Amino acid sequence: MTEPDTKAAAPRDLLRLESRKSRGTYFFLSFVTVLALRMLENTVHEYAHAVVVLMAGGELVGLPFVTPFGGFTSWRYVTSEWLPLLNVAGTSAAAAVMLGVFLPLFLKAKRKWLRWIAYWGCVVIPVNTVFYWFMAPLLATAENYDPVAFAENVGISPPWILGLIMALPFVLACWWMVHGTRKLRAGIIVDPSQFHTKCLVLYYIISIGFPVVSYLNLLDIFKWW
């Protein structure tokens, strides 16, 4: 007599949100997964900037700084003709990697847990990617934000015009997120209480709220330290 393979069933059980314990575990796993994938996205983003700096004959000032919540790359001696490419390189490379790796997995992978991971990479995170180029030109003025610097370097004035142009890609990213979430709930997770949707809303409140605070420079205006 053989014992049931409980280890093989575990990944499937984690996607069944039918008890308080399973929902608590799901929240934790979702948080860890999306942070890991945001770290991947931001790493690609910043090192793509670094590659263009080197291609342009510029000099990096230290290595790129990367966190799951953003990062920055410092450089010097980059000529003006390279600046527009430098501005778009980070987001373009990050979007290409995330969609190129995770979209085929989300659409074609046979293992549900693999499709679940891919969902965060190619459905959820692209909303943040496009939001950066949509909202930063509307609210921010500092040229350390790629979209604001890009608008300046290509002569789009005022910068909010770029934000309006990026409104359509942002709406499309949101539509894809809604469509992808429906596919997730229909074929990957069991979620009678729509707990996943609640996790997703909380994620976007945090991941979109903090950048808006940064764009508006509110941390400097209202800082208490």
PDB file of C-alpha atoms in Angstrom:
ATOM      1  CA  MET A   1       0.000   0.000   0.000  1.00  0.00           C
ATOM      2  CA  THR A   2       1.394   3.405  -0.968  1.00  0.00           C
ATOM      3  CA  GLU A   3       0.773   6.720   0.713  1.00  0.00           C
ATOM      4  CA  PRO A   4      -0.805   9.589  -1.259  1.00  0.00           C
ATOM      5  CA  ASP A   5       1.609  12.038  -2.774  1.00  0.00           C
ATOM      6  CA  THR A   6       0.722  15.022  -0.605  1.00  0.00           C
ATOM      7  CA  LYS A   7       3.654  17.058  -1.876  1.00  0.00           C
ATOM      8  CA  ALA A   8       2.378  16.883  -5.444  1.00  0.00           C
ATOM      9  CA  ALA A   9      -1.059  18.050  -4.328  1.00  0.00           C
ATOM     10  CA  ALA A  10       0.217  20.979  -2.294  1.00  0.00           C
ATOM     11  CA  PRO A  11       0.593  23.527  -5.147  1.00  0.00           C
ATOM     12  CA  ARG A  12      -2.957  22.792  -6.296  1.00  0.00           C
ATOM     13  CA  ASP A  13      -4.306  23.118  -2.741  1.00  0.00           C
ATOM     14  CA  LEU A  14      -2.712  26.558  -2.380  1.00  0.00           C
ATOM     15  CA  LEU A  15      -4.860  27.779  -5.274  1.00  0.00           C
ATOM     16  CA  ARG A  16      -8.105  26.726  -3.581  1.00  0.00           C
ATOM     17  CA  LEU A  17      -9.196  29.705  -1.493  1.00  0.00           C
ATOM     18  CA  GLU A  18     -11.984  27.980   0.382  1.00  0.00           C
ATOM     19  CA  SER A  19     -10.852  28.399   3.981  1.00  0.00           C
ATOM     20  CA  ARG A  20      -9.453  31.158   6.151  1.00  0.00           C
ATOM     21  CA  LYS A  21      -6.116  29.350   6.391  1.00  0.00           C
ATOM     22  CA  SER A  22      -5.822  28.924   2.613  1.00  0.00           C
ATOM     23  CA  ARG A  23      -6.655  32.588   2.073  1.00  0.00           C
ATOM     24  CA  GLY A  24      -4.032  33.667   4.592  1.00  0.00           C
ATOM     25  CA  THR A  25      -1.420  31.515   2.876  1.00  0.00           C
ATOM     26  CA  TYR A  26      -2.510  32.837  -0.505  1.00  0.00           C
ATOM     27  CA  PHE A  27      -2.122  36.442   0.624  1.00  0.00           C
ATOM     28  CA  PHE A  28       1.422  35.770   1.831  1.00  0.00           C
ATOM     29  CA  LEU A  29       2.424  33.886  -1.341  1.00  0.00           C
ATOM     30  CA  SER A  30       0.920  36.591  -3.559  1.00  0.00           C
ATOM     31  CA  PHE A  31       2.849  39.262  -1.671  1.00  0.00           C
ATOM     32  CA  VAL A  32       6.157  37.392  -1.947  1.00  0.00           C
ATOM     33  CA  THR A  33       5.607  36.503  -5.610  1.00  0.00           C
ATOM     34  CA  VAL A  34       4.718  39.989  -6.764  1.00  0.00           C
ATOM     35  CA  LEU A  35       7.637  41.504  -4.827  1.00  0.00           C
ATOM     36  CA  ALA A  36      10.039  39.017  -6.419  1.00  0.00           C
ATOM     37  CA  LEU A  37       8.714  39.760  -9.893  1.00  0.00           C
ATOM     38  CA  ARG A  38       8.808  43.505  -9.293  1.00  0.00           C
ATOM     39  CA  MET A  39      12.440  43.058  -8.234  1.00  0.00           C
ATOM     40  CA  LEU A  40      13.097  41.250 -11.512  1.00  0.00           C
ATOM     41  CA  GLU A  41      11.355  43.961 -13.517  1.00  0.00           C
ATOM     42  CA  ASN A  42      13.192  46.788 -11.791  1.00  0.00           C
ATOM     43  CA  THR A  43      16.531  45.013 -12.139  1.00  0.00           C
ATOM     44  CA  VAL A  44      16.048  44.645 -15.887  1.00  0.00           C
ATOM     45  CA  HIS A  45      14.879  48.265 -16.040  1.00  0.00           C
ATOM     46  CA  GLU A  46      17.901  49.740 -14.295  1.00  0.00           C
ATOM     47  CA  TYR A  47      20.503  47.546 -15.956  1.00  0.00           C
ATOM     48  CA  ALA A  48      19.022  48.379 -19.364  1.00  0.00           C
ATOM     49  CA  HIS A  49      19.763  52.011 -18.534  1.00  0.00           C
ATOM     50  CA  ALA A  50      23.294  50.975 -17.609  1.00  0.00           C
ATOM     51  CA  VAL A  51      23.807  49.166 -20.914  1.00  0.00           C
ATOM     52  CA  VAL A  52      22.758  52.223 -22.913  1.00  0.00           C
ATOM     53  CA  VAL A  53      25.066  54.433 -20.847  1.00  0.00           C
ATOM     54  CA  LEU A  54      28.002  52.190 -21.737  1.00  0.00           C
ATOM     55  CA  MET A  55      26.933  51.981 -25.391  1.00  0.00           C
ATOM     56  CA  ALA A  56      26.875  55.781 -25.499  1.00  0.00           C
ATOM     57  CA  GLY A  57      30.394  55.992 -24.152  1.00  0.00           C
ATOM     58  CA  GLY A  58      29.199  57.393 -20.838  1.00  0.00           C
ATOM     59  CA  GLU A  59      30.287  56.461 -17.359  1.00  0.00           C
ATOM     60  CA  LEU A  60      28.253  54.805 -14.634  1.00  0.00           C
ATOM     61  CA  VAL A  61      28.444  56.342 -11.184  1.00  0.00           C
ATOM     62  CA  GLY A  62      28.308  53.172  -9.142  1.00  0.00           C
ATOM     63  CA  LEU A  63      26.090  50.200  -9.893  1.00  0.00           C
ATOM     64  CA  PRO A  64      22.347  50.628 -10.411  1.00  0.00           C
ATOM     65  CA  PHE A  65      20.357  50.663  -7.186  1.00  0.00           C
ATOM     66  CA  VAL A  66      17.363  48.317  -7.314  1.00  0.00           C
ATOM     67  CA  THR A  67      14.490  47.486  -4.950  1.00  0.00           C
ATOM     68  CA  PRO A  68      11.078  45.895  -5.572  1.00  0.00           C
ATOM     69  CA  PHE A  69       9.619  49.402  -5.349  1.00  0.00           C
ATOM     70  CA  GLY A  70      11.901  51.117  -7.853  1.00  0.00           C
ATOM     71  CA  GLY A  71      15.500  52.111  -8.312  1.00  0.00           C
ATOM     72  CA  PHE A  72      17.858  54.468 -10.044  1.00  0.00           C
ATOM     73  CA  THR A  73      20.934  54.509 -12.237  1.00  0.00           C
ATOM     74  CA  SER A  74      23.441  57.352 -12.055  1.00  0.00           C
ATOM     75  CA  TRP A  75      25.642  58.283 -14.991  1.00  0.00           C
ATOM     76  CA  ARG A  76      27.628  61.067 -16.592  1.00  0.00           C
ATOM     77  CA  TYR A  77      29.193  61.982 -19.924  1.00  0.00           C
ATOM     78  CA  VAL A  78      26.201  60.823 -22.013  1.00  0.00           C
ATOM     79  CA  THR A  79      25.663  63.043 -25.037  1.00  0.00           C
ATOM     80  CA  SER A  80      22.249  64.532 -25.778  1.00  0.00           C
ATOM     81  CA  GLU A  81      21.510  62.375 -28.838  1.00  0.00           C
ATOM     82  CA  TRP A  82      21.565  59.262 -26.650  1.00  0.00           C
ATOM     83  CA  LEU A  83      19.278  60.622 -23.949  1.00  0.00           C
ATOM     84  CA  PRO A  84      15.877  59.707 -25.479  1.00  0.00           C
ATOM     85  CA  LEU A  85      17.018  56.096 -25.949  1.00  0.00           C
ATOM     86  CA  LEU A  86      18.411  56.110 -22.433  1.00  0.00           C
ATOM     87  CA  ASN A  87      15.045  57.303 -21.094  1.00  0.00           C
ATOM     88  CA  VAL A  88      12.968  54.614 -22.812  1.00  0.00           C
ATOM     89  CA  ALA A  89      15.450  51.737 -22.502  1.00  0.00           C
ATOM     90  CA  GLY A  90      14.530  50.785 -18.945  1.00  0.00           C
ATOM     91  CA  THR A  91      10.774  50.469 -19.395  1.00  0.00           C
ATOM     92  CA  SER A  92      11.072  48.962 -22.877  1.00  0.00           C
ATOM     93  CA  ALA A  93      13.514  46.263 -21.771  1.00  0.00           C
ATOM     94  CA  ALA A  94      11.548  45.459 -18.626  1.00  0.00           C
ATOM     95  CA  ALA A  95       8.254  45.159 -20.519  1.00  0.00           C
ATOM     96  CA  ALA A  96       9.855  42.987 -23.206  1.00  0.00           C
ATOM     97  CA  VAL A  97      11.353  40.605 -20.650  1.00  0.00           C
ATOM     98  CA  MET A  98       8.235  40.324 -18.501  1.00  0.00           C
ATOM     99  CA  LEU A  99       5.904  39.724 -21.447  1.00  0.00           C
ATOM    100  CA  GLY A 100       8.388  37.588 -23.370  1.00  0.00           C
ATOM    101  CA  VAL A 101       8.991  35.241 -20.451  1.00  0.00           C
ATOM    102  CA  PHE A 102       5.658  35.141 -18.656  1.00  0.00           C
ATOM    103  CA  LEU A 103       2.994  35.639 -21.334  1.00  0.00           C
ATOM    104  CA  PRO A 104       3.679  32.298 -23.064  1.00  0.00           C
ATOM    105  CA  LEU A 105       3.658  30.575 -19.663  1.00  0.00           C
ATOM    106  CA  PHE A 106       0.360  32.180 -18.692  1.00  0.00           C
ATOM    107  CA  LEU A 107      -1.282  31.171 -21.958  1.00  0.00           C
ATOM    108  CA  LYS A 108       0.298  27.751 -22.552  1.00  0.00           C
ATOM    109  CA  ALA A 109       1.720  26.217 -19.359  1.00  0.00           C
ATOM    110  CA  LYS A 110      -0.040  23.049 -18.221  1.00  0.00           C
ATOM    111  CA  ARG A 111       0.768  23.399 -14.530  1.00  0.00           C
ATOM    112  CA  LYS A 112      -1.647  25.759 -12.819  1.00  0.00           C
ATOM    113  CA  TRP A 113       0.888  27.023 -10.282  1.00  0.00           C
ATOM    114  CA  LEU A 114       3.210  28.037 -13.125  1.00  0.00           C
ATOM    115  CA  ARG A 115       0.398  29.872 -14.882  1.00  0.00           C
ATOM    116  CA  TRP A 116      -0.400  31.559 -11.564  1.00  0.00           C
ATOM    117  CA  ILE A 117       3.138  32.893 -11.210  1.00  0.00           C
ATOM    118  CA  ALA A 118       3.123  34.008 -14.836  1.00  0.00           C
ATOM    119  CA  TYR A 119      -0.158  35.847 -14.253  1.00  0.00           C
ATOM    120  CA  TRP A 120       1.547  38.275 -11.873  1.00  0.00           C
ATOM    121  CA  GLY A 121       4.401  38.838 -14.303  1.00  0.00           C
ATOM    122  CA  CYS A 122       2.478  39.435 -17.527  1.00  0.00           C
ATOM    123  CA  VAL A 123      -0.967  40.583 -16.365  1.00  0.00           C
ATOM    124  CA  VAL A 124      -0.612  42.484 -13.094  1.00  0.00           C
ATOM    125  CA  ILE A 125       2.789  44.172 -13.308  1.00  0.00           C
ATOM    126  CA  PRO A 126       2.335  45.668 -16.824  1.00  0.00           C
ATOM    127  CA  VAL A 127      -0.299  47.998 -15.353  1.00  0.00           C
ATOM    128  CA  ASN A 128       2.410  49.471 -13.112  1.00  0.00           C
ATOM    129  CA  THR A 129       4.834  49.632 -16.040  1.00  0.00           C
ATOM    130  CA  VAL A 130       2.507  51.717 -18.196  1.00  0.00           C
ATOM    131  CA  PHE A 131       1.172  53.728 -15.249  1.00  0.00           C
ATOM    132  CA  TYR A 132       4.669  55.175 -14.801  1.00  0.00           C
ATOM    133  CA  TRP A 133       4.617  56.682 -18.281  1.00  0.00           C
ATOM    134  CA  PHE A 134       0.981  57.726 -17.982  1.00  0.00           C
ATOM    135  CA  MET A 135       0.950  59.421 -14.583  1.00  0.00           C
ATOM    136  CA  ALA A 136       4.484  60.760 -14.039  1.00  0.00           C
ATOM    137  CA  PRO A 137       4.258  63.336 -16.887  1.00  0.00           C
ATOM    138  CA  LEU A 138       0.888  64.497 -15.542  1.00  0.00           C
ATOM    139  CA  LEU A 139       2.020  65.028 -11.945  1.00  0.00           C
ATOM    140  CA  ALA A 140       5.815  65.218 -11.749  1.00  0.00           C
ATOM    141  CA  THR A 141       8.282  67.844 -12.865  1.00  0.00           C
ATOM    142  CA  ALA A 142      11.597  66.292 -11.805  1.00  0.00           C
ATOM    143  CA  GLU A 143      13.641  64.940 -14.692  1.00  0.00           C
ATOM    144  CA  ASN A 144      14.862  61.975 -12.653  1.00  0.00           C
ATOM    145  CA  TYR A 145      11.619  60.344 -13.813  1.00  0.00           C
ATOM    146  CA  ASP A 146      12.174  58.751 -17.219  1.00  0.00           C
ATOM    147  CA  PRO A 147       8.938  59.994 -18.870  1.00  0.00           C
ATOM    148  CA  VAL A 148       9.488  63.587 -17.753  1.00  0.00           C
ATOM    149  CA  ALA A 149      13.099  63.506 -18.967  1.00  0.00           C
ATOM    150  CA  PHE A 150      12.016  61.896 -22.247  1.00  0.00           C
ATOM    151  CA  ALA A 151       9.456  64.638 -22.869  1.00  0.00           C
ATOM    152  CA  GLU A 152      12.137  67.258 -22.282  1.00  0.00           C
ATOM    153  CA  ASN A 153      14.711  65.526 -24.461  1.00  0.00           C
ATOM    154  CA  VAL A 154      12.415  65.084 -27.478  1.00  0.00           C
ATOM    155  CA  GLY A 155      10.733  68.481 -27.138  1.00  0.00           C
ATOM    156  CA  ILE A 156       7.275  67.490 -25.884  1.00  0.00           C
ATOM    157  CA  SER A 157       6.083  70.528 -23.972  1.00  0.00           C
ATOM    158  CA  PRO A 158       4.357  70.618 -21.592  1.00  0.00           C
ATOM    159  CA  PRO A 159       5.205  67.069 -20.407  1.00  0.00           C
ATOM    160  CA  TRP A 160       1.581  66.243 -19.565  1.00  0.00           C
ATOM    161  CA  ILE A 161       0.963  65.860 -23.303  1.00  0.00           C
ATOM    162  CA  LEU A 162       3.032  62.655 -23.105  1.00  0.00           C
ATOM    163  CA  GLY A 163       0.838  61.534 -20.233  1.00  0.00           C
ATOM    164  CA  LEU A 164      -2.264  62.017 -22.355  1.00  0.00           C
ATOM    165  CA  ILE A 165      -0.674  60.049 -25.188  1.00  0.00           C
ATOM    166  CA  MET A 166       0.069  57.201 -22.788  1.00  0.00           C
ATOM    167  CA  ALA A 167      -3.514  57.134 -21.504  1.00  0.00           C
ATOM    168  CA  LEU A 168      -4.549  54.703 -24.254  1.00  0.00           C
ATOM    169  CA  PRO A 169      -1.783  52.144 -23.505  1.00  0.00           C
ATOM    170  CA  PHE A 170      -2.677  52.423 -19.829  1.00  0.00           C
ATOM    171  CA  VAL A 171      -6.355  51.713 -20.527  1.00  0.00           C
ATOM    172  CA  LEU A 172      -5.334  48.721 -22.669  1.00  0.00           C
ATOM    173  CA  ALA A 173      -3.096  47.431 -19.861  1.00  0.00           C
ATOM    174  CA  CYS A 174      -6.013  47.728 -17.425  1.00  0.00           C
ATOM    175  CA  TRP A 175      -8.315  45.909 -19.864  1.00  0.00           C
ATOM    176  CA  TRP A 176      -5.767  43.098 -20.202  1.00  0.00           C
ATOM    177  CA  MET A 177      -5.478  42.912 -16.413  1.00  0.00           C
ATOM    178  CA  VAL A 178      -9.249  42.513 -16.040  1.00  0.00           C
ATOM    179  CA  HIS A 179      -9.364  39.934 -18.835  1.00  0.00           C
ATOM    180  CA  GLY A 180      -6.393  38.020 -17.432  1.00  0.00           C
ATOM    181  CA  THR A 181      -7.857  38.051 -13.922  1.00  0.00           C
ATOM    182  CA  ARG A 182     -11.074  36.538 -15.254  1.00  0.00           C
ATOM    183  CA  LYS A 183      -9.038  33.785 -16.905  1.00  0.00           C
ATOM    184  CA  LEU A 184      -7.229  33.210 -13.632  1.00  0.00           C
ATOM    185  CA  ARG A 185     -10.448  32.899 -11.640  1.00  0.00           C
ATOM    186  CA  ALA A 186     -12.122  30.747 -14.283  1.00  0.00           C
ATOM    187  CA  GLY A 187      -9.392  28.186 -14.838  1.00  0.00           C
ATOM    188  CA  ILE A 188      -6.559  28.436 -12.314  1.00  0.00           C
ATOM    189  CA  ILE A 189      -7.794  29.307  -8.834  1.00  0.00           C
ATOM    190  CA  VAL A 190     -10.906  28.342  -6.873  1.00  0.00           C
ATOM    191  CA  ASP A 191     -12.063  31.544  -5.216  1.00  0.00           C
ATOM    192  CA  PRO A 192     -15.732  31.585  -4.142  1.00  0.00           C
ATOM    193  CA  SER A 193     -15.300  34.707  -1.980  1.00  0.00           C
ATOM    194  CA  GLN A 194     -13.295  36.675  -4.597  1.00  0.00           C
ATOM    195  CA  PHE A 195     -10.431  36.945  -2.131  1.00  0.00           C
ATOM    196  CA  HIS A 196      -7.928  37.243  -4.975  1.00  0.00           C
ATOM    197  CA  THR A 197      -9.653  40.385  -6.223  1.00  0.00           C
ATOM    198  CA  LYS A 198      -9.356  41.926  -2.768  1.00  0.00           C
ATOM    199  CA  CYS A 199      -5.619  41.119  -2.721  1.00  0.00           C
ATOM    200  CA  LEU A 200      -5.257  42.643  -6.171  1.00  0.00           C
ATOM    201  CA  VAL A 201      -7.026  45.860  -5.200  1.00  0.00           C
ATOM    202  CA  LEU A 202      -4.805  46.207  -2.123  1.00  0.00           C
ATOM    203  CA  TYR A 203      -1.716  45.638  -4.243  1.00  0.00           C
ATOM    204  CA  TYR A 204      -2.667  48.386  -6.685  1.00  0.00           C
ATOM    205  CA  ILE A 205      -3.565  50.813  -3.899  1.00  0.00           C
ATOM    206  CA  ILE A 206      -0.052  50.384  -2.525  1.00  0.00           C
ATOM    207  CA  SER A 207       1.906  50.088  -5.779  1.00  0.00           C
ATOM    208  CA  ILE A 208       0.155  53.043  -7.407  1.00  0.00           C
ATOM    209  CA  GLY A 209      -0.381  55.148  -4.291  1.00  0.00           C
ATOM    210  CA  PHE A 210       3.271  55.413  -3.314  1.00  0.00           C
ATOM    211  CA  PRO A 211       4.461  56.559  -6.766  1.00  0.00           C
ATOM    212  CA  VAL A 212       1.748  59.238  -6.835  1.00  0.00           C
ATOM    213  CA  VAL A 213       2.987  60.507  -3.473  1.00  0.00           C
ATOM    214  CA  SER A 214       6.486  60.595  -4.936  1.00  0.00           C
ATOM    215  CA  TYR A 215       5.403  62.348  -8.160  1.00  0.00           C
ATOM    216  CA  LEU A 216       3.667  65.057  -6.121  1.00  0.00           C
ATOM    217  CA  ASN A 217       6.726  65.414  -3.851  1.00  0.00           C
ATOM    218  CA  LEU A 218       4.462  65.001  -0.829  1.00  0.00           C
ATOM    219  CA  LEU A 219       7.089  63.206   1.257  1.00  0.00           C
ATOM    220  CA  ASP A 220       9.263  66.319   1.174  1.00  0.00           C
ATOM    221  CA  ILE A 221       6.386  68.713   1.725  1.00  0.00           C
ATOM    222  CA  PHE A 222       4.854  66.893   4.687  1.00  0.00           C
ATOM    223  CA  LYS A 223       7.906  65.159   6.127  1.00  0.00           C
ATOM    224  CA  TRP A 224       8.095  65.063   9.930  1.00  0.00           C
ATOM    225  CA  TRP A 225      11.725  63.978  10.443  1.00  0.00           C
TER     226      TRP A 225
END
